[in-house]
mmCIF file of C-alpha atoms and ligand atoms in Angstrom:
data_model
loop_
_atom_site.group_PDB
_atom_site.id
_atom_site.type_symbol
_atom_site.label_atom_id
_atom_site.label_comp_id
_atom_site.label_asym_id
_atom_site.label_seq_id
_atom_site.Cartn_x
_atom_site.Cartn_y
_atom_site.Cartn_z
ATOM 1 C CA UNK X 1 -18.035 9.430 -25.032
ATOM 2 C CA UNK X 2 -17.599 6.826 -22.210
ATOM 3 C CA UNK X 3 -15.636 3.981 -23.566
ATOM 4 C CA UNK X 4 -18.726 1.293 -22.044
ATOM 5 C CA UNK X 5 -21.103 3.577 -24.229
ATOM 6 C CA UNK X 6 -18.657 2.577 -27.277
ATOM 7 C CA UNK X 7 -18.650 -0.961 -26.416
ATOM 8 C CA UNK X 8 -22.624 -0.630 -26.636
ATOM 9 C CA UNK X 9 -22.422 0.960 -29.986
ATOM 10 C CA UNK X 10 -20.261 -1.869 -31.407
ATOM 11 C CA UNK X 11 -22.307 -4.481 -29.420
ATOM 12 C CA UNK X 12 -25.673 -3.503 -31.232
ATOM 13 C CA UNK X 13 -23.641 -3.340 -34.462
ATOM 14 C CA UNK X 14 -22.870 -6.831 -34.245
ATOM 15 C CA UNK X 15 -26.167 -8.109 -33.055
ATOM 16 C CA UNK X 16 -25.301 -8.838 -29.234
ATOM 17 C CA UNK X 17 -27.832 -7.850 -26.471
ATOM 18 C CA UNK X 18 -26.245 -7.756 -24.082
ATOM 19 C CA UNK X 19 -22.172 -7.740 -22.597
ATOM 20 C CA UNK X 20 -21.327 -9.264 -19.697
ATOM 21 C CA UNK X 21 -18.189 -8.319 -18.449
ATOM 22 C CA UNK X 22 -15.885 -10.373 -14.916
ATOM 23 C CA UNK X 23 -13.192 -9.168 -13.406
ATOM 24 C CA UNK X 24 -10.150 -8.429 -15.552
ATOM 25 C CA UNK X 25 -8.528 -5.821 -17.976
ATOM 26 C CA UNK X 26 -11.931 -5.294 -19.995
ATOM 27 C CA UNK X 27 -14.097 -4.683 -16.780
ATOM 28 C CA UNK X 28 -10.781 -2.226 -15.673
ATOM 29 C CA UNK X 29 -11.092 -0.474 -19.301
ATOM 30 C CA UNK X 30 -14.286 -0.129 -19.414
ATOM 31 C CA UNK X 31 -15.486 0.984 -15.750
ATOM 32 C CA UNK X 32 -11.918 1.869 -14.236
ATOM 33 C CA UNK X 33 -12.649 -0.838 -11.307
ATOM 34 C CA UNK X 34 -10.056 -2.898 -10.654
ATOM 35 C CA UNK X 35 -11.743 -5.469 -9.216
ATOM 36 C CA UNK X 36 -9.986 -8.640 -8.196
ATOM 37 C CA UNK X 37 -10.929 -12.214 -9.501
ATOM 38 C CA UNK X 38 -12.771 -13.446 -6.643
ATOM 39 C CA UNK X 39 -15.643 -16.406 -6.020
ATOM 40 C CA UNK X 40 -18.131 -14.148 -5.103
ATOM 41 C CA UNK X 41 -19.478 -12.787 -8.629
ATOM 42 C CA UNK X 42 -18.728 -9.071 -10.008
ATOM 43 C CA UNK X 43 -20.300 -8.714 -13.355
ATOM 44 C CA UNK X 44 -20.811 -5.600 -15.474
ATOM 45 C CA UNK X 45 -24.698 -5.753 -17.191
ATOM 46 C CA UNK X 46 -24.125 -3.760 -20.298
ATOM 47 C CA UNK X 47 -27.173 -3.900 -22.425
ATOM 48 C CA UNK X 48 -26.686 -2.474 -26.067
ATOM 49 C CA UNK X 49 -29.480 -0.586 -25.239
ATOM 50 C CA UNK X 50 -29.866 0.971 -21.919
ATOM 51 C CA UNK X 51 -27.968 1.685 -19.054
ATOM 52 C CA UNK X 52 -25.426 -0.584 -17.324
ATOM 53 C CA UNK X 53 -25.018 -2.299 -13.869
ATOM 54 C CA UNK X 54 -22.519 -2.921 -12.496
ATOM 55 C CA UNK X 55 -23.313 -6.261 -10.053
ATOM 56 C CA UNK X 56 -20.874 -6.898 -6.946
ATOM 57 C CA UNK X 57 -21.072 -8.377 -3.749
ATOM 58 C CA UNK X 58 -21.972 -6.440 -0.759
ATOM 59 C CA UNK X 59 -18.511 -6.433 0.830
ATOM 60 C CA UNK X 60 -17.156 -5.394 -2.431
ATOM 61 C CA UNK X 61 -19.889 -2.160 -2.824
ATOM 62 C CA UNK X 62 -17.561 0.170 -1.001
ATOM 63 C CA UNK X 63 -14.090 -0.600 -3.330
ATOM 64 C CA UNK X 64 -16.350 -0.297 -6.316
ATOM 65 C CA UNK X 65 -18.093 3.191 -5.821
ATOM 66 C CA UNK X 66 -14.668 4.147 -4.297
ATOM 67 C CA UNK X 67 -13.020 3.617 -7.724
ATOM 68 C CA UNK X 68 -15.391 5.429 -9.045
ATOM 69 C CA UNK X 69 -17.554 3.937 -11.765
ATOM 70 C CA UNK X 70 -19.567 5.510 -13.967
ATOM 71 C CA UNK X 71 -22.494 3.148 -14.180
ATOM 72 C CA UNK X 72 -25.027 1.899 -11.541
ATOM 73 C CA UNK X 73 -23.969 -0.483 -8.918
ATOM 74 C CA UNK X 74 -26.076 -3.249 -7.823
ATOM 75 C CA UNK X 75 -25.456 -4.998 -4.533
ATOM 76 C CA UNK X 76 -26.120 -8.875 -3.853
ATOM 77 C CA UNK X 77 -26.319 -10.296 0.180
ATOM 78 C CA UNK X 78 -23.704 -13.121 0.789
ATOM 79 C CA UNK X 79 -27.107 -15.408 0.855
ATOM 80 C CA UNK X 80 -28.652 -14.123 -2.778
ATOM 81 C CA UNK X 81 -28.273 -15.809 -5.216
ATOM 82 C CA UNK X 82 -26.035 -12.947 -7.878
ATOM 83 C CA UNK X 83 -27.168 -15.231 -11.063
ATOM 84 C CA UNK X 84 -30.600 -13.940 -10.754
ATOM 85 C CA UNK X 85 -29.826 -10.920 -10.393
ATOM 86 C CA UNK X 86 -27.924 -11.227 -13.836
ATOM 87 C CA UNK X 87 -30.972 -13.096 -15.404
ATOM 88 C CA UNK X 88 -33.214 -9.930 -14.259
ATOM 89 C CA UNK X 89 -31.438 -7.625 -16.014
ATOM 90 C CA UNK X 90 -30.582 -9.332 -18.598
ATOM 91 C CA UNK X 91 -34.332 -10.132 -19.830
ATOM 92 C CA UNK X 92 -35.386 -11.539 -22.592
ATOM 93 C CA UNK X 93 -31.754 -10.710 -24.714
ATOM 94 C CA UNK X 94 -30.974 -13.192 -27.566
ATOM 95 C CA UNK X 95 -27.439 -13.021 -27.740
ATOM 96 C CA UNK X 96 -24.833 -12.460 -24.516
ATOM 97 C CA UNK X 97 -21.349 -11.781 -25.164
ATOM 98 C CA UNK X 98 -18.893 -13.212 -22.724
ATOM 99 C CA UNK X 99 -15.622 -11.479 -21.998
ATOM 100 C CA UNK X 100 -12.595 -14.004 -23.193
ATOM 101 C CA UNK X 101 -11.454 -14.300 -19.719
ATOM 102 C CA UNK X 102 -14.610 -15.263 -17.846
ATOM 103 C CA UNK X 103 -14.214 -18.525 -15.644
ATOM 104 C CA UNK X 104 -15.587 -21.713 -17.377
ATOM 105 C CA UNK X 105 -17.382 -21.803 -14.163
ATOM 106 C CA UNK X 106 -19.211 -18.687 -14.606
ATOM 107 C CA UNK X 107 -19.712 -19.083 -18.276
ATOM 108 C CA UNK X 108 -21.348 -22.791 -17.247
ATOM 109 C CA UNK X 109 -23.463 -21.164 -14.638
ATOM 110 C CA UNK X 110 -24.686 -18.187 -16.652
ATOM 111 C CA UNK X 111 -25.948 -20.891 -19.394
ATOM 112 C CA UNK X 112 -28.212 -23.028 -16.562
ATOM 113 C CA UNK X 113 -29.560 -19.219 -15.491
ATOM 114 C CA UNK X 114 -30.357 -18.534 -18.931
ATOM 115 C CA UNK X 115 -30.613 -21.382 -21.314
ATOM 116 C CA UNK X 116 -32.862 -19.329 -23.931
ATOM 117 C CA UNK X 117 -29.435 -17.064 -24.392
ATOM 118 C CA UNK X 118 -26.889 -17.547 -27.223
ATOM 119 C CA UNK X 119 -23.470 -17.004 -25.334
ATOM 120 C CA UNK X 120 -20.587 -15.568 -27.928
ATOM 121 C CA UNK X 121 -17.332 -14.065 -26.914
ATOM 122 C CA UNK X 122 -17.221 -10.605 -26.980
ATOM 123 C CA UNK X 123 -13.546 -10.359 -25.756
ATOM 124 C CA UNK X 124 -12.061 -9.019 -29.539
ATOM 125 C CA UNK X 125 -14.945 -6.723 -29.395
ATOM 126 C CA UNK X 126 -13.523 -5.056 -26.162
ATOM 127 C CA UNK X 127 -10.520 -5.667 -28.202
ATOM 128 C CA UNK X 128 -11.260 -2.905 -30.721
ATOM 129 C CA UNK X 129 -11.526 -0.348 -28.191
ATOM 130 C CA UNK X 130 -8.363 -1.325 -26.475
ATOM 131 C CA UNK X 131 -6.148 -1.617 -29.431
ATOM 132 C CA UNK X 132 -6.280 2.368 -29.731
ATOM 133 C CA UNK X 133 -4.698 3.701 -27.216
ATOM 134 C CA UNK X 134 -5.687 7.477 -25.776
ATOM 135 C CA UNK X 135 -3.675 9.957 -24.825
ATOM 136 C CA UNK X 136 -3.993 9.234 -21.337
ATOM 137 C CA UNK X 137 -3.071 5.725 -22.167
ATOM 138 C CA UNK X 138 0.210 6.850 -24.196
ATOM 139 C CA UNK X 139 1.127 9.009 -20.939
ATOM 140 C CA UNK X 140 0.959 5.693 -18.517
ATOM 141 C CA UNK X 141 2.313 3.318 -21.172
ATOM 142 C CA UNK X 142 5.745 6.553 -20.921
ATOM 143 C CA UNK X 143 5.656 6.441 -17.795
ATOM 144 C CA UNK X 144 5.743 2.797 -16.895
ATOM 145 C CA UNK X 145 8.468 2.540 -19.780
ATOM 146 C CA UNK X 146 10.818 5.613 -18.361
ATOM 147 C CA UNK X 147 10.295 3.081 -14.963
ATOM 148 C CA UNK X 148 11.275 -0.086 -16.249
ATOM 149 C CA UNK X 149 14.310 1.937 -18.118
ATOM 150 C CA UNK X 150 15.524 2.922 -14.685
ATOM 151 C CA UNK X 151 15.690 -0.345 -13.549
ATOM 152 C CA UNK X 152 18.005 -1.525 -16.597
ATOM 153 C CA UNK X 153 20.023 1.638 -15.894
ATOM 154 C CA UNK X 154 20.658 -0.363 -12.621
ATOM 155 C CA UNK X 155 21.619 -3.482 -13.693
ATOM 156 C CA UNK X 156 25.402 -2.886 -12.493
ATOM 157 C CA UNK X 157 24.240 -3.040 -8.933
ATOM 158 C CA UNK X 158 22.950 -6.594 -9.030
ATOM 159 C CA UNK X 159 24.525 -8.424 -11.956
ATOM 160 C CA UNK X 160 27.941 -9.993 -11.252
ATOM 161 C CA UNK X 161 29.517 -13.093 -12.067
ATOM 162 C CA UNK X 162 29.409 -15.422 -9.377
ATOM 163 C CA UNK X 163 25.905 -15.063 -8.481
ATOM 164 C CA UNK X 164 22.987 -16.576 -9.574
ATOM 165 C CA UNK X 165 19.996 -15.656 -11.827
ATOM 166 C CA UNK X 166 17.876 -15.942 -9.048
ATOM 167 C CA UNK X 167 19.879 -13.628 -7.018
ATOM 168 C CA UNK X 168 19.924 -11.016 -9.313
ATOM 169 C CA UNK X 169 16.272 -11.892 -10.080
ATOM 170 C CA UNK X 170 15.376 -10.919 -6.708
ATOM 171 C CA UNK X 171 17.091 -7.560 -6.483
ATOM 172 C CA UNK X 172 15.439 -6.726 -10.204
ATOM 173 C CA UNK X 173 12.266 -7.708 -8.915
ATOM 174 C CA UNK X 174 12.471 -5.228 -5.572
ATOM 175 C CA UNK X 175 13.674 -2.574 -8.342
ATOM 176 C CA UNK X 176 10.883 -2.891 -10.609
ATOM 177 C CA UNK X 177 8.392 -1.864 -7.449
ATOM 178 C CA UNK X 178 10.861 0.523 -6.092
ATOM 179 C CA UNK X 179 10.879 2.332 -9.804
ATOM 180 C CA UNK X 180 7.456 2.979 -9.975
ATOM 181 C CA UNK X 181 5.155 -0.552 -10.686
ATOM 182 C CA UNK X 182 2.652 -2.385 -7.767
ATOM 183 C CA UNK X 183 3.309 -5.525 -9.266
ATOM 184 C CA UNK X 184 6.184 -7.546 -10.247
ATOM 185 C CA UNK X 185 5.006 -9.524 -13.866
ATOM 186 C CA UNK X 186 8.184 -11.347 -14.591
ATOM 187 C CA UNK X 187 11.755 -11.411 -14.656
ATOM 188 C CA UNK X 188 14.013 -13.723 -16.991
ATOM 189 C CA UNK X 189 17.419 -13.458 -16.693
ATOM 190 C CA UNK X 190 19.068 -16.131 -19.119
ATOM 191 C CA UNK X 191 22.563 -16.511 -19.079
ATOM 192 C CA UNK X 192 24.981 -17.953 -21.222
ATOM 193 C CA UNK X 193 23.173 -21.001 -22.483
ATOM 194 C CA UNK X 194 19.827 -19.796 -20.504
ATOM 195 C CA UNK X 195 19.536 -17.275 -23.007
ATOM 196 C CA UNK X 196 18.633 -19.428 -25.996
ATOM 197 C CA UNK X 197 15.410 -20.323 -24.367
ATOM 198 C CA UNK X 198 13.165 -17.312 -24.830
ATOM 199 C CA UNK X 199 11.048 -17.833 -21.439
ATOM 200 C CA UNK X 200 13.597 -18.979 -19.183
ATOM 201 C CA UNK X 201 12.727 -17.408 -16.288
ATOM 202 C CA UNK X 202 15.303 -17.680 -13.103
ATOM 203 C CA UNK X 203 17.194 -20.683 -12.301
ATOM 204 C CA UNK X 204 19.992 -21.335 -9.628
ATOM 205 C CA UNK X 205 22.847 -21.801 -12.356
ATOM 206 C CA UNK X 206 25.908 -19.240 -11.141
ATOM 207 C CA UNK X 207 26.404 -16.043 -13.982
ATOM 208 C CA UNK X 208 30.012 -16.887 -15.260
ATOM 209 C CA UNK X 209 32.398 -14.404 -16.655
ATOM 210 C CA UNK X 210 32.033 -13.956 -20.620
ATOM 211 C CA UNK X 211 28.536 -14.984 -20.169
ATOM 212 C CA UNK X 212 25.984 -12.987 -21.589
ATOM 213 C CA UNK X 213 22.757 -12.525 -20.124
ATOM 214 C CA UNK X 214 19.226 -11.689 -21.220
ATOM 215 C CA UNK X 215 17.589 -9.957 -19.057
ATOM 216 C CA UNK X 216 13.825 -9.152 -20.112
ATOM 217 C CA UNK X 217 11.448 -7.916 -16.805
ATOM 218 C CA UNK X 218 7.850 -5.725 -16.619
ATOM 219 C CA UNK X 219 5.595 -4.562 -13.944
ATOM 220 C CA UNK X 220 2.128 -3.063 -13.722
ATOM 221 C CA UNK X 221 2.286 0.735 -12.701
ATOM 222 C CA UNK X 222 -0.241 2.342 -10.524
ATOM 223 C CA UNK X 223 -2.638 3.233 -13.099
ATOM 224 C CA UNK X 224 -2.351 -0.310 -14.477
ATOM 225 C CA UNK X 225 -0.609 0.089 -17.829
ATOM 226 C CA UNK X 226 2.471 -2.768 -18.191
ATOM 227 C CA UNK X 227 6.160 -2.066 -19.109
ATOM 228 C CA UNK X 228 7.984 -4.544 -21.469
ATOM 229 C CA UNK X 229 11.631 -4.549 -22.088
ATOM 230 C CA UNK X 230 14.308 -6.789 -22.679
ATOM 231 C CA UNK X 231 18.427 -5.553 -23.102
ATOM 232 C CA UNK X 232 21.391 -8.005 -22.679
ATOM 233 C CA UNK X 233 24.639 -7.306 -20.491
ATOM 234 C CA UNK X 234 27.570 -9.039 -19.950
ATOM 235 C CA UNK X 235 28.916 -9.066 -16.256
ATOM 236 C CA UNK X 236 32.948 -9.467 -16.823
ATOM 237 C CA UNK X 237 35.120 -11.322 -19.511
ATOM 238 C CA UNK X 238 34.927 -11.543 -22.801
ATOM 239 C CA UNK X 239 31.812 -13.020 -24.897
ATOM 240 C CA UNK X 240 32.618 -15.478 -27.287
ATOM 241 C CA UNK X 241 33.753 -14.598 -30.613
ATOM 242 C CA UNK X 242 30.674 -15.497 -32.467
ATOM 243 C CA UNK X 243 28.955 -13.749 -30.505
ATOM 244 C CA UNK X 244 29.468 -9.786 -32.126
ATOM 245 C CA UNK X 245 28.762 -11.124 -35.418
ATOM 246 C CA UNK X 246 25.569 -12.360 -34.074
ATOM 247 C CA UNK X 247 24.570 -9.703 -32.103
ATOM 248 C CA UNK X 248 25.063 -6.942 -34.890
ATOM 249 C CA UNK X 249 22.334 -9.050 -37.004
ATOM 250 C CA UNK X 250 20.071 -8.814 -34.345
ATOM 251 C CA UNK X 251 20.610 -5.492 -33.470
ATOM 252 C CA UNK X 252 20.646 -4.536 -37.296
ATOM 253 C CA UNK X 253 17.086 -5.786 -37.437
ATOM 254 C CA UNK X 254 15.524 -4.378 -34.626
ATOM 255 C CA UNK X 255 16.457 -0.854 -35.876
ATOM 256 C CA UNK X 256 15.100 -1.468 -39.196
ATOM 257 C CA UNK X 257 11.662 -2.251 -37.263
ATOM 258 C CA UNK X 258 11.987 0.426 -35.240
ATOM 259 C CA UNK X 259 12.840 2.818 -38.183
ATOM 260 C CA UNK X 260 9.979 1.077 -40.334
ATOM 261 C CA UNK X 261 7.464 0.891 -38.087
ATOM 262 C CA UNK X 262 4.254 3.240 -37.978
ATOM 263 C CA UNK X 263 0.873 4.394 -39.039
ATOM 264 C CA UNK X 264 -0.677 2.781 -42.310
ATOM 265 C CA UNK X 265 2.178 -0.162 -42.378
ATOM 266 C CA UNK X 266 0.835 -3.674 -41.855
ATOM 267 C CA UNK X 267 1.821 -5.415 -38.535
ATOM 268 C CA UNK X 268 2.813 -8.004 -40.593
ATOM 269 C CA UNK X 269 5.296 -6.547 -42.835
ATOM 270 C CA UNK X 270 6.744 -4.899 -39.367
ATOM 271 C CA UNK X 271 7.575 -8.580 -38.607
ATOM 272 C CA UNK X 272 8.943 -9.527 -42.275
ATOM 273 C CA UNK X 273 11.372 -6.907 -42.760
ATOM 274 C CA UNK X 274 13.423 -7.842 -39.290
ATOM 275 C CA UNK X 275 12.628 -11.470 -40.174
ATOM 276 C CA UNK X 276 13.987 -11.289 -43.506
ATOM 277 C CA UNK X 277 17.334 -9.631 -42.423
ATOM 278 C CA UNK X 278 17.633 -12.072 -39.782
ATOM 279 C CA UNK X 279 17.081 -14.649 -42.429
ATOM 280 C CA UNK X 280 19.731 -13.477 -44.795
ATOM 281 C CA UNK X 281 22.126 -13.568 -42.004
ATOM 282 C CA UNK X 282 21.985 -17.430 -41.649
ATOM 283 C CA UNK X 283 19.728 -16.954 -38.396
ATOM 284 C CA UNK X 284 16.289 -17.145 -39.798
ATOM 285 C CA UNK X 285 15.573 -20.804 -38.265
ATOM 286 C CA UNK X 286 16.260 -19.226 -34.691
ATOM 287 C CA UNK X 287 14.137 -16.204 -34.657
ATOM 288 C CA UNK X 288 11.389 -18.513 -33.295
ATOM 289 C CA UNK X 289 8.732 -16.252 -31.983
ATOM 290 C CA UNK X 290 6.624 -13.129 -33.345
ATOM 291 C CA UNK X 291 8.372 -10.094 -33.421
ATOM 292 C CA UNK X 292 5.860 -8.247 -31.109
ATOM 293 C CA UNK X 293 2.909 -7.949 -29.109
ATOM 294 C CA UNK X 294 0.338 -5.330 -28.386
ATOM 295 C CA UNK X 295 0.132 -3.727 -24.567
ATOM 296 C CA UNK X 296 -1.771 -2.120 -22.781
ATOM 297 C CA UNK X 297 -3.118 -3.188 -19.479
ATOM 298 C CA UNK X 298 -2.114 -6.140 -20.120
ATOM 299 C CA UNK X 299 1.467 -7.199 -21.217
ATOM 300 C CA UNK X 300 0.082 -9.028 -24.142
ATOM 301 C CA UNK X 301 -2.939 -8.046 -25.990
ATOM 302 C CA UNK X 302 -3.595 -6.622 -29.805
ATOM 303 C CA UNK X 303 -2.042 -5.967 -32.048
ATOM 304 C CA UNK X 304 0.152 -9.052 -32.972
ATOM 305 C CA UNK X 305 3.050 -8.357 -34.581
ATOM 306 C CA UNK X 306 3.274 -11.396 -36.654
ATOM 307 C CA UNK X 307 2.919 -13.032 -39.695
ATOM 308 C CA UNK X 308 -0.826 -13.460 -41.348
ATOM 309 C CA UNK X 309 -1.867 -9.885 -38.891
ATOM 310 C CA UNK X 310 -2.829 -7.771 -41.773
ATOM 311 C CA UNK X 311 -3.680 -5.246 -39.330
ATOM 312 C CA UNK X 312 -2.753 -1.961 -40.432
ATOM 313 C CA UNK X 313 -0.890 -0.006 -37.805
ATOM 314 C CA UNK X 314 -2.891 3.073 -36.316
ATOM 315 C CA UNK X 315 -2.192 6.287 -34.518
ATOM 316 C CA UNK X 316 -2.458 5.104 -30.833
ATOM 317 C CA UNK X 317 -1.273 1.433 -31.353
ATOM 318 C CA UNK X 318 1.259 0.175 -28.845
ATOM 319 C CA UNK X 319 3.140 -2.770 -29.458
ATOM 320 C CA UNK X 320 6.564 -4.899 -28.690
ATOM 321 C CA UNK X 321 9.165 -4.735 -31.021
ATOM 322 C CA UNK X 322 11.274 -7.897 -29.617
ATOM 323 C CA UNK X 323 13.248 -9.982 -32.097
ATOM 324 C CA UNK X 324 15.643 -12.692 -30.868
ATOM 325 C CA UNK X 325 18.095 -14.853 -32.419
ATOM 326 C CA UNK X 326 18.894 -18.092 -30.203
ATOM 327 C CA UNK X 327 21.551 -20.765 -30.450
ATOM 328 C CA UNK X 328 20.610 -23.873 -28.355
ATOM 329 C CA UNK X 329 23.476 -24.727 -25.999
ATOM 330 C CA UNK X 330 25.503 -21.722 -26.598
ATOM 331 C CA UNK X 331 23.653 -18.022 -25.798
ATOM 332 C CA UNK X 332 20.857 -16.393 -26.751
ATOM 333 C CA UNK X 333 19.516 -12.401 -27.589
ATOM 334 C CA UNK X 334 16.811 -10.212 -27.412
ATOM 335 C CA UNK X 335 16.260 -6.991 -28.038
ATOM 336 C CA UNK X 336 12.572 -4.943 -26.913
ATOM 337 C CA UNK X 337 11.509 -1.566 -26.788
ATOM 338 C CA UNK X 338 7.791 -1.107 -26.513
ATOM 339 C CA UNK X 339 6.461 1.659 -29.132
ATOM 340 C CA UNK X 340 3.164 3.515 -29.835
ATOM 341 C CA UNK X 341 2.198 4.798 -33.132
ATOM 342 C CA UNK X 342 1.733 8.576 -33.863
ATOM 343 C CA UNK X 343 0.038 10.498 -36.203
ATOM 344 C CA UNK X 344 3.113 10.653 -39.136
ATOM 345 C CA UNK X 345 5.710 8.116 -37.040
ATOM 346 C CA UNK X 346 6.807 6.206 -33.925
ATOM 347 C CA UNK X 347 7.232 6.475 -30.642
ATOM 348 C CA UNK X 348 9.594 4.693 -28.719
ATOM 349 C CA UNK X 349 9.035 4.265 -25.042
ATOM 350 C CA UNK X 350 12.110 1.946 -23.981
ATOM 351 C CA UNK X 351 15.484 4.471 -24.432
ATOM 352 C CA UNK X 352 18.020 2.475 -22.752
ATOM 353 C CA UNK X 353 21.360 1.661 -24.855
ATOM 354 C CA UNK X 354 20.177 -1.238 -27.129
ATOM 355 C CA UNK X 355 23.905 -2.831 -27.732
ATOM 356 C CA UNK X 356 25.073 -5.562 -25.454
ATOM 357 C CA UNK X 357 25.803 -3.293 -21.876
ATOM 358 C CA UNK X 358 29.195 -4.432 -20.316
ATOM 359 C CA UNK X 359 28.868 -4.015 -16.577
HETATM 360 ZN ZN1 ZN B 1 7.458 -13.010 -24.410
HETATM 361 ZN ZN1 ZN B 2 7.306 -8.491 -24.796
HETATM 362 ZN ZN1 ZN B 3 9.618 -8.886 -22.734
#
């Protein structure tokens, strides 16, 4: 079955009319059209009941039936007006269900074109679909991870003391489209002190000897599934001494997630049982984040791996395992593989050494 004709099923199951679906990674899932967030409206018209349209502007119709959609398209002039178009076919519904990233704009605009219309968000609806992953999915969630693993396997080539995170930033970044992405989504390389802030990014501060660096990047492959990882080097010297003892909790916990982690477990408890170990170690006030996300086509999306996310973990599921210890002022450390539940186990996608790499 089509994965728009699910989303219709679990619309009318939940009492909405009608979907409609802008530009983003639910219009991508469910049509395959990549279409770019532009100010000329695109809008997928998916009635619970009936067949779908797919609205674009004319000097868009060509991209969309070249991607090959499954559902009707519907053309609007550059002097039409595409709103009415969207009130046609959407009749007389009761209840519309917005995607969660529609523009405020558009959401505004669809409520003046049809003010009889109860507008809901319908983006963990999508959700539901999306959080399983298929076995095409699995194959281009591998393959983006064996590509971001060959650009840590490089890391030697760029990351030296005496230059700067932005400097090495800019080599990863080349690497991460030269390895097999068509889009750069971040690089953070946080050394020595930069390291303690989970979402440093690049800076200009010069990588010192001893120092080490986190070093977490991700791209968008071809087929637009996201990579995720995170290791930590050190480029020369010696780290200080605090630093092993540290780094073994850390790494300690991760493998306990990893080893824990699977079908019929709670997403949750995959977050306790690192947190706790981290917490027994003295740590647990600087593990200050989640331990994981879900991904798909989009870095971050369900399932949550976090406390209160009674989710329980299904074949298909792909998720972050990422926890991080981090000492303000001193150094910082992360550790991320990306993982996707199987039928009796896990998984893992990221296979690059997980101890700290000395270039
Ligand atoms: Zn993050
Ligand atoms: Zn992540
Ligand atoms: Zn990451």
């Amino acid at each position: 079955m089509s994965r728009w004709r699910k989303a219709q099923e679990l619309a009318a199951s939940s009492g909405i009319d009608t979907l409609l679906v802008t530009p983003g990674a639910d219009l991508r899932y469910l049509t395959g059209y990549a279409a770019l967030p532009l100010e000329r409206l695109t809008c997928l018209v998916l009635p619970a009941d009936g067949d779908p349209t797919l609205i674009v502007p004319a000097l868009e119709g060509p991209a969309a039936a070249a991607s090959g959609v499954d559902v009707e398209i519907a053309t609007w002039g550059e002097l039409d007006d595409p709103f009415a178009l969207v009130t046609e076919l959407v009749g007389d519904a009761a209840t519309i269900g917005i995607d969660d990233h529609m523009w405020a704009s558009r959401v505004f605009a669809l409520r003046e074109a049809l003010p009889g219309a109860l507008q809901v968000l319908a983006g963990s609806l999508v959700q539901q679909l999306r959080i399983r992953k298929d076995p095409d999915e699995v194959a281009a969630l591998r393959d983006a991870g064996l590509a971001i693993d060959r650009v840590h396997a490089r890391m030697g080539e760029w990351l030296r003391p005496g230059r700067t995170e932005r400097e090495v930033g800019a080599d990863i970044a080349r690497a991460i489209v030269d390895e097999g992405h068509v889009t750069v989504d971040f690089v953070i390389v946080g050394s020595g002190p930069n390291g303690a802030s989970p979402h440093h990014e690049l800076s200009d501060r010069v990588i010192e000897e001893g120092d080490p660096v986190v070093i977490d990047i991700g791209g968008t492959t071809e087929l637009g599934y996201c990579s995720d990882s995170t290791r930590n080097y050190l480029a020369g010297g010696t780290v200080p001494s605090e630093y092993a003892e540290f780094y073994a909790v850390l790494e300690g916990a991760q493998r306990a997630q990893l080893d824990y982690a699977g079908p019929g477990v709670t997403a949750e408890s995959v977050d306790a049982i690192g947190r706790t170990l981290i917490a027994e170690a003295g740590f647990g006030d600087r593990f200050i984040h989640r331990t994981g996300h879900g991904i798909g086509q989009e870095t971050h999306e369900e399932p949550y791996i976090v406390e209160g996310n009674a989710t329980v973990l299904e074949e298909g599921m792909a998720f972050s395992i990422e926890p991080g210890i981090y000492l303000e002022g001193q150094f910082g450390a992360r550790i991320e593989d990306i993982v996707v539940c199987t039928a009796d186990g896990l998984e893992v996608l990221n296979n690059t050494p997980r101890g700290l790499v000395a270039l």
